[in-house]
Coordinates of C-alpha atoms in Angstrom, one line a residue:
Chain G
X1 CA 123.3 192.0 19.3
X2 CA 123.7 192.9 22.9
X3 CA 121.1 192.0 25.4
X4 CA 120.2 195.8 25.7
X5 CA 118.8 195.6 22.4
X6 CA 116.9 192.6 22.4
X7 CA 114.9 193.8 25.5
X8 CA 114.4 197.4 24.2
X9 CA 112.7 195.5 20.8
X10 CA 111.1 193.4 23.1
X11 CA 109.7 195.9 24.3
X12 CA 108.3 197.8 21.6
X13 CA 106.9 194.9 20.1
X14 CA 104.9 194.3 23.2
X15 CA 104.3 198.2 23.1
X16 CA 102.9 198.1 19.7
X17 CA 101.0 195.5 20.1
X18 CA 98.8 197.1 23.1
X19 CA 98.5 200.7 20.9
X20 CA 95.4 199.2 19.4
X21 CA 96.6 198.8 15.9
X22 CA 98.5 202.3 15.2
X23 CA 101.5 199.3 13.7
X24 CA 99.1 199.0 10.8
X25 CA 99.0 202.7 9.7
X26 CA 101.7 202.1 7.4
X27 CA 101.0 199.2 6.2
X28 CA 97.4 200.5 5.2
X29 CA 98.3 203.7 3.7
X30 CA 99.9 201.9 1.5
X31 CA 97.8 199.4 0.0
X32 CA 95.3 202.6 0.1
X33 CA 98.2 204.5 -2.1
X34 CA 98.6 201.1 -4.4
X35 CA 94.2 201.3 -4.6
X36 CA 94.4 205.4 -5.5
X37 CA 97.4 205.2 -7.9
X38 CA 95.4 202.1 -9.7
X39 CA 92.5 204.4 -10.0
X40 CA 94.7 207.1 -11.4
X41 CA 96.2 205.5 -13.9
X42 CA 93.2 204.3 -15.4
X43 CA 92.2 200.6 -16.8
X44 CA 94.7 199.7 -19.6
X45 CA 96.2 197.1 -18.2
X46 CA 99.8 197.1 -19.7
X47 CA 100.7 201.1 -18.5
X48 CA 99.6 200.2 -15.5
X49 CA 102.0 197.2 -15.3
X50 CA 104.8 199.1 -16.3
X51 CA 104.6 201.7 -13.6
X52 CA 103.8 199.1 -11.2
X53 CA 107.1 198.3 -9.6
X54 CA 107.7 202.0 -9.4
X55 CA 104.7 202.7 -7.8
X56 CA 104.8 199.8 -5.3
X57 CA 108.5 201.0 -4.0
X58 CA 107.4 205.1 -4.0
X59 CA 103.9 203.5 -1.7
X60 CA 106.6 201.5 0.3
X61 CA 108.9 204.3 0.8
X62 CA 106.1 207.1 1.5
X63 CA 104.4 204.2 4.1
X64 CA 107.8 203.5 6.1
X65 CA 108.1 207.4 7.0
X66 CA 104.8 207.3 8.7
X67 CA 104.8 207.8 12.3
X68 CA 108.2 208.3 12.4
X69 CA 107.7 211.4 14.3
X70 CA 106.7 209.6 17.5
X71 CA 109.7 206.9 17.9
X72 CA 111.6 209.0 19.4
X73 CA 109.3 211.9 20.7
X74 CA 107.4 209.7 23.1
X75 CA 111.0 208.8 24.6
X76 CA 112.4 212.3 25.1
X77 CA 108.8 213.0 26.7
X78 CA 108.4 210.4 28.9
X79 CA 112.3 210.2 30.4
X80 CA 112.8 206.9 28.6
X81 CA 115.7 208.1 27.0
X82 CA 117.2 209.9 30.2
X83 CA 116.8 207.3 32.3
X84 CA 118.7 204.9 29.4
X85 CA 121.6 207.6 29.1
X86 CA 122.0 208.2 32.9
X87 CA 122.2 204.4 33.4
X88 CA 125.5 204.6 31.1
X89 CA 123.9 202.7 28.4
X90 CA 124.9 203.3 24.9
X91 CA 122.6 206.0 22.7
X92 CA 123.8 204.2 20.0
X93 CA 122.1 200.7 21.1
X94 CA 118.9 202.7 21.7
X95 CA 119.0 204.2 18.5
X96 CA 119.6 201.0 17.1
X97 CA 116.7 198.8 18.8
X98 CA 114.9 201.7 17.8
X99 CA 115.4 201.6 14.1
X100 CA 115.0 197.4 14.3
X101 CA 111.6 197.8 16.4
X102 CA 110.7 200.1 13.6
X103 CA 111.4 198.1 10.5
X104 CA 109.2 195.1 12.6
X105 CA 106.7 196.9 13.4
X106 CA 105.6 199.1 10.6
X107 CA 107.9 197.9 7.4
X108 CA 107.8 194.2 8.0
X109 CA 103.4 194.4 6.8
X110 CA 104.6 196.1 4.0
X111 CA 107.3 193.8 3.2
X112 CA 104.8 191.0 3.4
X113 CA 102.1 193.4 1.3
X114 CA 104.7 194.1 -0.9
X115 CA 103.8 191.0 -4.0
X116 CA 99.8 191.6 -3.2
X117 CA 100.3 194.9 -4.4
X118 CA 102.4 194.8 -7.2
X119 CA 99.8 191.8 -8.5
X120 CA 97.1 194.7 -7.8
X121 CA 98.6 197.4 -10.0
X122 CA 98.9 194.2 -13.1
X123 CA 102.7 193.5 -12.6
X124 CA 103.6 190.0 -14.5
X125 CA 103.8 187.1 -11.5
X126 CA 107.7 186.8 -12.6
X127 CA 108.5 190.2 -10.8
X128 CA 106.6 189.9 -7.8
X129 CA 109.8 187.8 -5.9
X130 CA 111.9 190.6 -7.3
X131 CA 110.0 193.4 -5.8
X132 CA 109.9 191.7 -2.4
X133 CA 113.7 190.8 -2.2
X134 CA 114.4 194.6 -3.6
X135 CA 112.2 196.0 -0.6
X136 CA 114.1 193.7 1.9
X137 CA 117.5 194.4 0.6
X138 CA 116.2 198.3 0.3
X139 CA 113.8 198.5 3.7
X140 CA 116.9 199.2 6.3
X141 CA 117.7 202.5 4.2
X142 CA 114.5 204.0 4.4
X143 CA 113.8 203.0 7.9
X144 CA 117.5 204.0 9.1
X145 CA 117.4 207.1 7.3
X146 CA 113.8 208.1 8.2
X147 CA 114.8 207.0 11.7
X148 CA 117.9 209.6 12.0
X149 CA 115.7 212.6 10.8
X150 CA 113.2 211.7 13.5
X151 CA 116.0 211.2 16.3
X152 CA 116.7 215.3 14.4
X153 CA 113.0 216.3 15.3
X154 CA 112.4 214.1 18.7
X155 CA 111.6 217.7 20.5
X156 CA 108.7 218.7 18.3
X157 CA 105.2 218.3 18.7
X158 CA 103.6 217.7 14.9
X159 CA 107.1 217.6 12.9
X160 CA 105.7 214.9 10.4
X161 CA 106.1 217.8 7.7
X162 CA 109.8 218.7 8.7
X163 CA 110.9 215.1 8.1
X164 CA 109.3 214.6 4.9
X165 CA 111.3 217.6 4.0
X166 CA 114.8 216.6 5.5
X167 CA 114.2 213.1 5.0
X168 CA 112.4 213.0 1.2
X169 CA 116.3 214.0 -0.1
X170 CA 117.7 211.0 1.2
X171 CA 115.1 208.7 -0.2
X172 CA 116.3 209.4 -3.6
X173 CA 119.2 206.8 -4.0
X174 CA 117.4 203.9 -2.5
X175 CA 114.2 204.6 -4.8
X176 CA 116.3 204.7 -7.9
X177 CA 118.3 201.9 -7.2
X178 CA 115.4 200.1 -5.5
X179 CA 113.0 200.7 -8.9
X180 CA 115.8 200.0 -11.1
X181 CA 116.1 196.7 -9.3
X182 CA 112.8 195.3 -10.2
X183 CA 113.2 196.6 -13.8
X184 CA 116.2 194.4 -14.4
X185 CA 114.2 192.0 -13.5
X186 CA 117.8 189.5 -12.7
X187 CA 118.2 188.9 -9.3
X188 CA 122.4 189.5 -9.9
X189 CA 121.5 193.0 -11.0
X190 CA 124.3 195.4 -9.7
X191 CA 121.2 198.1 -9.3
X192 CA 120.6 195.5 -6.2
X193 CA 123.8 195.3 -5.2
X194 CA 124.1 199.2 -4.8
X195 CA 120.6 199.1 -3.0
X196 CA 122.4 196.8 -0.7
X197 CA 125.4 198.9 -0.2
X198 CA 123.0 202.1 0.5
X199 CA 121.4 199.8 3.3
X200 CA 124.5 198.9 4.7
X201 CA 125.6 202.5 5.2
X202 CA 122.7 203.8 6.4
X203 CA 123.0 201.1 9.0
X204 CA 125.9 202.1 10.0
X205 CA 125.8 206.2 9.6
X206 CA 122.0 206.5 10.7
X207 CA 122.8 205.2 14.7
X208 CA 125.9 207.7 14.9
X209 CA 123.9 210.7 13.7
X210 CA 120.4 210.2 15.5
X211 CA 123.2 209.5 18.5
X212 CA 124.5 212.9 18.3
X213 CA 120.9 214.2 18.0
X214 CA 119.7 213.1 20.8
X215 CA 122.5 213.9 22.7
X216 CA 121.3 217.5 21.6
X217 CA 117.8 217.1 23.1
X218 CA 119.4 215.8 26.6
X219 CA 121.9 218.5 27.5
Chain S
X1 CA 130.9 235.2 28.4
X2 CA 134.2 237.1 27.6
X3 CA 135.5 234.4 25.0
X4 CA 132.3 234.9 23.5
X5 CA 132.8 238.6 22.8
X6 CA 136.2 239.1 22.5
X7 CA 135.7 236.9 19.4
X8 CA 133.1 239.1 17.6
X9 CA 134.8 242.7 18.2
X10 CA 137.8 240.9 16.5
X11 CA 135.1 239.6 13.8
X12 CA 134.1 243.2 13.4
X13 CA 137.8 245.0 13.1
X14 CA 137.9 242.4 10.0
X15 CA 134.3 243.5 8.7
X16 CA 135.4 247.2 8.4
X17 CA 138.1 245.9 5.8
X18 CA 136.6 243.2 4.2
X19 CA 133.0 244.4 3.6
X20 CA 133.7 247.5 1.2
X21 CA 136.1 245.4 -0.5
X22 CA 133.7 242.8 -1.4
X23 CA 130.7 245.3 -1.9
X24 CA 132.6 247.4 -4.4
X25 CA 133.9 244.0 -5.4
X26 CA 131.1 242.7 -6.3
X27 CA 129.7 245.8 -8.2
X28 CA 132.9 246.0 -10.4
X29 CA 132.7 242.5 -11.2
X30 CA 129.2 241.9 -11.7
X31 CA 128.2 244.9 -13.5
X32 CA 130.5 245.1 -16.3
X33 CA 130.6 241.4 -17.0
X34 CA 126.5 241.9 -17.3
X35 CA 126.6 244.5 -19.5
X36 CA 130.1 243.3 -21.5
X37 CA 127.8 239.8 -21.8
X38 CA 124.0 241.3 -22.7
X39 CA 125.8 244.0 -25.4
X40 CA 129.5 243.5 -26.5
X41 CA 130.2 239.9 -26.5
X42 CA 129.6 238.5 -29.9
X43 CA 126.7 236.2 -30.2
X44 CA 127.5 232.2 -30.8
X45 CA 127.7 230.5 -33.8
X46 CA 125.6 227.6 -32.5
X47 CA 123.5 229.1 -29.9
X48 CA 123.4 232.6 -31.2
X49 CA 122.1 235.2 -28.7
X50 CA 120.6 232.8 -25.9
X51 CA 124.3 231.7 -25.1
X52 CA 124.5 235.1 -22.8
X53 CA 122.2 233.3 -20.3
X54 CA 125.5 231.9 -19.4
X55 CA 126.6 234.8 -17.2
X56 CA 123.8 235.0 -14.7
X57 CA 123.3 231.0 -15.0
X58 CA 126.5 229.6 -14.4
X59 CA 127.7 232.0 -11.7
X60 CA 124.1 231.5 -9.7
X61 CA 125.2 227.3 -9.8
X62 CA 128.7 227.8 -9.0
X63 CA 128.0 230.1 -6.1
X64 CA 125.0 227.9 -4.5
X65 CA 127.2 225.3 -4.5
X66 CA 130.2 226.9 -3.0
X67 CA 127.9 228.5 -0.8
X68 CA 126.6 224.6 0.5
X69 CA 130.0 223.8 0.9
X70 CA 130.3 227.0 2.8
X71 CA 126.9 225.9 5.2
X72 CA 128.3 222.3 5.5
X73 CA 132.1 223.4 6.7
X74 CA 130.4 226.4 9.2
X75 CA 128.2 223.8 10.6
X76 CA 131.2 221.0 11.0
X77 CA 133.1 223.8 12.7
X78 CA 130.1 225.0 15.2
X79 CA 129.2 221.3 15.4
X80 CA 132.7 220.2 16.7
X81 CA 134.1 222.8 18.0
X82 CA 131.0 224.9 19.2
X83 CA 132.0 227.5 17.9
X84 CA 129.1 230.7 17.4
X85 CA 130.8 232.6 14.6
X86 CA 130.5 229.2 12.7
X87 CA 126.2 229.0 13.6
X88 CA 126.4 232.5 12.7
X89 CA 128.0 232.1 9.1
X90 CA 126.0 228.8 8.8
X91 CA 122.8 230.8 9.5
X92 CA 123.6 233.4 7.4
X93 CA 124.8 231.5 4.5
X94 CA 121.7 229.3 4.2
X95 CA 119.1 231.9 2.8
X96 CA 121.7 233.8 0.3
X97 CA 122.3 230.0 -0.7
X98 CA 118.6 228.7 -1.5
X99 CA 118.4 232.1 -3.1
X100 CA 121.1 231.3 -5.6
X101 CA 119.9 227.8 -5.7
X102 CA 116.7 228.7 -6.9
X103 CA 118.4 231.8 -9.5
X104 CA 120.1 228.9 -11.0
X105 CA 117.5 226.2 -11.5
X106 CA 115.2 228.9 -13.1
X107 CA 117.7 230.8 -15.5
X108 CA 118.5 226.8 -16.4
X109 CA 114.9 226.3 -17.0
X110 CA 115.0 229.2 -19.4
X111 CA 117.9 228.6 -20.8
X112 CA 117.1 224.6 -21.6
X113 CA 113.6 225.7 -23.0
X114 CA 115.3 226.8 -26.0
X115 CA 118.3 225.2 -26.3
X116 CA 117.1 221.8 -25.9
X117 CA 113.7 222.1 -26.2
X118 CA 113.0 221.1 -22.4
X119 CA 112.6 223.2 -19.6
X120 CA 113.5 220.1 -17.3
X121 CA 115.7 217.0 -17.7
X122 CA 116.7 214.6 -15.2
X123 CA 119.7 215.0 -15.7
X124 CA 122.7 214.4 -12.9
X125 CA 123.3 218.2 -12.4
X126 CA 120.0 219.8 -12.5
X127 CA 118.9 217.1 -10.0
X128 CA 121.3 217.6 -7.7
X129 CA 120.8 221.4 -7.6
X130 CA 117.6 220.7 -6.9
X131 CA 118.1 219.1 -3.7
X132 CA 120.6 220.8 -3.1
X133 CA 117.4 223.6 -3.1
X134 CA 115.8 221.0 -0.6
X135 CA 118.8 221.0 1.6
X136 CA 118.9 224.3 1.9
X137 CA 115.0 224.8 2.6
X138 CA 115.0 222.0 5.2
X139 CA 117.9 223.6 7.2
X140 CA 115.9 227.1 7.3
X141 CA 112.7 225.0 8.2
X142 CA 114.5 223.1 11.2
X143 CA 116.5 225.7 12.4
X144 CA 113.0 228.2 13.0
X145 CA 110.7 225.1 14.2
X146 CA 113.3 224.5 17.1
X147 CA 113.2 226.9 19.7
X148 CA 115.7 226.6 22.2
X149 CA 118.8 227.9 20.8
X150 CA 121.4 226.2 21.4
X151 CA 119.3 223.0 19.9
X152 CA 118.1 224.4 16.6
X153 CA 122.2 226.0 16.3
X154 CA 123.4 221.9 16.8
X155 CA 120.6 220.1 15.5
X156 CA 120.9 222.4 12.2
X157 CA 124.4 221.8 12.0
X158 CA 123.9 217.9 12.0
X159 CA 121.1 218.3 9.1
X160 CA 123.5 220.3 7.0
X161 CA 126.1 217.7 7.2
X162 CA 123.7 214.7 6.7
X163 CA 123.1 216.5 3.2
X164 CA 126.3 216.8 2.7
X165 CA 126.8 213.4 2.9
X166 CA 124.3 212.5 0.5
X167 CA 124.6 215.4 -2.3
X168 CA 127.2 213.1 -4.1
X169 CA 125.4 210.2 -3.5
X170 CA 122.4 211.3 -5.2
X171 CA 124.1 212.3 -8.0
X172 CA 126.4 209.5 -8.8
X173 CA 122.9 207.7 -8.5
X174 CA 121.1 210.2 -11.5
X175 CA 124.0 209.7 -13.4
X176 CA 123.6 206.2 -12.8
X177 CA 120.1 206.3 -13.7
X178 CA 120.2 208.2 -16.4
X179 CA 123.0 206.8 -18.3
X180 CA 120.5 203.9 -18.6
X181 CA 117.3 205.6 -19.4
X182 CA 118.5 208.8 -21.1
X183 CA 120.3 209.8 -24.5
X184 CA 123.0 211.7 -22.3
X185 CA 124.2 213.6 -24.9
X186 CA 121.8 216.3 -24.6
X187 CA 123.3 217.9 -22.0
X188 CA 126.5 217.6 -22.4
X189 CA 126.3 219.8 -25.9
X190 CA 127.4 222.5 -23.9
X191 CA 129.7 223.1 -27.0
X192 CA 133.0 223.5 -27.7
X193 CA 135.6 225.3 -25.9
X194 CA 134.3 229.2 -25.8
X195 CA 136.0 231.9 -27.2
X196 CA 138.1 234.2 -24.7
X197 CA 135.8 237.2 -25.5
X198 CA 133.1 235.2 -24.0
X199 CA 135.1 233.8 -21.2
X200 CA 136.1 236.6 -19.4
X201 CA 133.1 238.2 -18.6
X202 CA 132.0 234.5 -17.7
X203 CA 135.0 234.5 -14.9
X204 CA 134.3 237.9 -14.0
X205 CA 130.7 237.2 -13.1
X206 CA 131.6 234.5 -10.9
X207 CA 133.9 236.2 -9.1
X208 CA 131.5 238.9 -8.7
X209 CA 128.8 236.4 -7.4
X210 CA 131.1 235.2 -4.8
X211 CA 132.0 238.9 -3.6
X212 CA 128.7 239.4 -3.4
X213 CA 127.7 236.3 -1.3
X214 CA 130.2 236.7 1.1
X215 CA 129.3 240.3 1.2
X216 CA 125.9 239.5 1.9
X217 CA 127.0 237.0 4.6
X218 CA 129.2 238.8 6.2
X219 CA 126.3 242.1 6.3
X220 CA 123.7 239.4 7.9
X221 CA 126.4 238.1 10.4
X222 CA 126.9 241.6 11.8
X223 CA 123.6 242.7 11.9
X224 CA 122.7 239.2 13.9
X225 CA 125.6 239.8 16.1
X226 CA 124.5 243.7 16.6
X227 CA 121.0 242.0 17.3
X228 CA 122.0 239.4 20.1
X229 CA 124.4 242.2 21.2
X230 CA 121.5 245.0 21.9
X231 CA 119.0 241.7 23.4
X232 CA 121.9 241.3 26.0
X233 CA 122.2 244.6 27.5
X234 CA 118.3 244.5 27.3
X235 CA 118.1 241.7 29.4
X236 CA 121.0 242.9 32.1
X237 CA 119.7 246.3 32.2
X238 CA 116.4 244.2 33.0
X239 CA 117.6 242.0 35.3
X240 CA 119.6 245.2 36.9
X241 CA 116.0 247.0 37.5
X242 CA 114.4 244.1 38.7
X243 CA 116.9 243.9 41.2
X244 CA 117.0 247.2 42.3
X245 CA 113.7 247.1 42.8
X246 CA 113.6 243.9 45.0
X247 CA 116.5 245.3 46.9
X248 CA 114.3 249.1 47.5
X249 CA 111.2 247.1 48.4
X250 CA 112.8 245.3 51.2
X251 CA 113.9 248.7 52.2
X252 CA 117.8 247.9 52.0
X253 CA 119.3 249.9 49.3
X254 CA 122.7 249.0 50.1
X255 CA 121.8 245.5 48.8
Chain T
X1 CA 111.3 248.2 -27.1
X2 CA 114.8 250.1 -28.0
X3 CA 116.8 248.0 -30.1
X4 CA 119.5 246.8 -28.0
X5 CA 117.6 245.1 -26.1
X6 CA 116.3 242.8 -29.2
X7 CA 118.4 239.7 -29.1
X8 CA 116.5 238.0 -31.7
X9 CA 113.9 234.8 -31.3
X10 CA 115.0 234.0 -27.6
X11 CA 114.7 237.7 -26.6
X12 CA 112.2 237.1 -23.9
X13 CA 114.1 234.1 -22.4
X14 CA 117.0 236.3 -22.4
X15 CA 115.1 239.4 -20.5
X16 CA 113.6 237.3 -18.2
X17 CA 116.6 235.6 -17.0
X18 CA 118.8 238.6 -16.7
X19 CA 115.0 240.6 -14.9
X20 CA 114.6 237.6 -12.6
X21 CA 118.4 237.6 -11.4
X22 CA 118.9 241.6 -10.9
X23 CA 115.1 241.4 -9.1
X24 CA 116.0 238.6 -6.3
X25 CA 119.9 239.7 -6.0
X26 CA 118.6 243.4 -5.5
X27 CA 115.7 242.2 -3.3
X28 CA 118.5 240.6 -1.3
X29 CA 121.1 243.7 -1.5
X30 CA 118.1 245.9 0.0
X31 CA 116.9 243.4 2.7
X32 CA 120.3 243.0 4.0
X33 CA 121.0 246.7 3.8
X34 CA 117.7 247.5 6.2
X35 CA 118.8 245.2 8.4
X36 CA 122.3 246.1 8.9
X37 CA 120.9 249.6 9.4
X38 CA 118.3 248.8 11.6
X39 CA 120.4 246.6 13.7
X40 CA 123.2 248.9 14.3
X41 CA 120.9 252.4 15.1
X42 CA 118.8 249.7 17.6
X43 CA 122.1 248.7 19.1
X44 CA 123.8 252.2 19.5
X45 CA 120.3 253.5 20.9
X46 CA 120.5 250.7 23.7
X47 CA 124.0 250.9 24.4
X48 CA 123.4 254.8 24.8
X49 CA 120.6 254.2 27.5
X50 CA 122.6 251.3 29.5
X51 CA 126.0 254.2 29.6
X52 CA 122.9 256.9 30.7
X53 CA 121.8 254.3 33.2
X54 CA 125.2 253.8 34.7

């Protein structure tokens, strides 16, 4: 990872951390969603255990598209961006350090709330491990493919909508594979192995694209 | 400039040929093949009359798909190349397609109701047409939320390929899924090989589906080419008054 | 209902399919025809004013 990066995470971390808690909104929508969706399904304890690692990895992916719509907005706005391109730095970097600063900031909490909330929708303890190594393993899809729609979207104001719509598409591999994880409940499951491969293509499409995106937004 | 309409009158000379042939195409092929399907062809022996579905289902699917592929290779080709017939096509295509899209996923509906006793099923193909629905919506709902042109034509172009990309990943993953969840044999009693009595008004109605969506393409291209053709010479002749005006207020007319 | 039109149990579903399909491909047909028409006559009305203008 080139230096370039490190200081552009740097400083988002540091960024985040003085925006008065707006890194939390994801992880707090979704324990709210795991709260609701407990409510929902009612008290019997064994349907609700059985929908629980679904229901945990739908919260997780819903949570990790919130405020997607400002990482790169704020950039484009602000000449960020322009001053990065015009200084001959790579677009693919940025979109990079981006995507990483992301996945830090707003998945990492729910990666971390992942176990406390699968315990709270009555999923057996032996699953819980499961259902945080399938959200690591599946986290850098979502927030790589959420991340390219935004870089798609960076010159709207309120496009939240429009990536839900372009983005909710692309979710559906990672859920299934991500939900059929936890249901195999073997850590050797080729469900997770897929989940892994998803990740690691989205890692590697997700810069190009949002690259050529925002080359759009600075001609 | 000149590259840019050179191209189109050359567009056009191929129009004049190639829109009544597909028109009348269409009409030929689809009207017949309708009637041949709802009156003469002789019902099943397994799925008696509901079987005739088949000629308005199976053309809608066939056509929506072909008509993504169509929206995916326009937008490579005005992506890459920057070229504006492409954007044109691409814009074009996109409505005709989630039309189609939706034809399809609701004559299916219908269709399953009876024959399998579901109007939805998870299945690999009926999942994948619907996103393919979702593709199609979320290009028409980029492409009018960005306003400057030439953005909405490139960032358009990029979402079209992304879904592109992942149509056949999502369905290898249904199938996937739902080889492990689902008796998979229900959709796949599509029955034996069909009689040619049935088949031919089957291939005709495809055939006919495809006339008519590159008729109606090819109908919308014009008129948007027409369109940005008249808001030109608006703006020129605009520009030319304002001028003449500037030019007759500082009292030089030669100017 | 006349008779040919009576495909036994599934009749409706049948209808319905075959209404729905001529109702959005002719909705379609018609849109696209007004705005080919409306288009060109806009187009040949302007060009006619710029050639008046000079």
């Amino acid at each position: 990872m080139t230096s370039a990066i490190t200081g552009l995470i740097g400083r988002e971390i540091r960024k985040a951390g003085r925006s008065g808690g707006s890194w939390a909104q994801g992880a707090v929508f979704f324990i709210l969603f795991t709260v609701l969706s407990a409510f929902a399904l009612g008290p019997e304890q064994e349907f609700r255990s059985n929908l629980a690692p679904a229901l945990v990895w739908l919260a997780a992916s819903l949570a990790s598209q919130l405020s997607l719509d400002r990482l790169f907005a704020e950039d484009l706005r602000d000449g960020t961006l322009e001053c990065w391109f015009v200084d001959g730095q790579s677009l693919v970097e940025f979109s990079i350090g981006k995507f990483i600063s992301h996945w830090l900031v707003v998945f990492t909490p729910i990666l971390i709330l992942s176990p406390l909330a699968a315990l709270m929708l009555g999923a057996p303890v032996s699953i819980l491990a499961l259902t945080f190594i399938s959200l690591a393993i599946g986290g850098p899809a979502l927030v790589f493919m959420g991340g390219m729609v935004s870089a798609l979207t960076a010159n709207l104001r309120g496009s939240g909508l429009l990536i839900v719509l372009i983005s909710g598409p692309l979710l559906a591999a990672p859920l299934i594979f991500g939900v059929g994880a936890v249901q195999t409940a073997d850590i050797a499951s080729s469900e997770l192995k897929i989940l892994g491969a998803i990740s690691l293509g989205a890692m590697v499409i997700a810069p190009v694209i949002a690259t050529l995106a925002l080359k759009v937004h600075l001609e | 400039m000149f590259s840019y309409f050179a191209n189109p009158v050359r567009f056009q000379n191929l129009c004049r040929i190639l829109v009544p042939v597909l028109g009348i195409g269409a009409l030929l092929l689809i009207v017949p093949a309708w009637v041949m399907g709802l009156f003469l062809v002789p019902p099943d022996y397994q799925q008696g009359d509901t079987f005739r579905i088949i000629y308005v289902h199976v053309p809608a699917v066939i056509v929506a798909s072909l008509a993504y592929a169509f929206l995916a290779g326009a937008s490579f080709v005005s992506f890459v190349w920057r070229h504006s017939l492409a954007d044109t096509a691409a814009k074009a295509a996109a409505p005709v397609g989630a039309a189609l899209t939706f034809l399809g996923l609701f004559t299916g509906a219908l269709w399953g109701k009876p024959m399998w006793g579901a109007y939805w099923v998870w299945d690999a193909r009926l999942t994948s047409t619907l996103i393919m629905l979702f593709l199609f919506l979320g290009y028409i709902a980029i492409r009018s939320a960005i306003r400057d042109e030439v953005a909405s034509t490139r960032i358009a172009a990029i979402t079209a390929m992304i879904g592109a990309i992942n149509l056949p990943i999502i369905k290898f993953s249904v199938d996937w899924w739902s080889s492990l969840h689902q008796p998979a044999s229900l959709l796949r009693a599509g029955g034996p090989a069909i009689d040619a009595s049935m088949s031919w008004p089957l291939y005709m109605s495809i055939a006919g589906y495809a006339c008519l969506f590159g008729w109606l393409v090819l109908q919308q291209m014009q008129s948007e080419l027409d369109e940005r053709r008249a808001y030109a010479l608006v703006q020129r002749a605009s520009g030319r008054i304002a001028s003449k005006a500037s030019a007759q207020s500082k009292g030089n007319p030669d100017a | 209902m006349p008779d040919i039109f009576d495909f036994g149990k599934n009749s409706s579903f049948i209808l319905i399919c075959y209404g729905v399909s001529i109702a959005i491909l002719g909705t379609m047909i018609l849109m696209t025809i007004r705005r080919r028409i409306r288009a060109a006559r806009n187009l040949a009305k302007i060009e006619n004013k710029s050639r008046n203008l000079g």
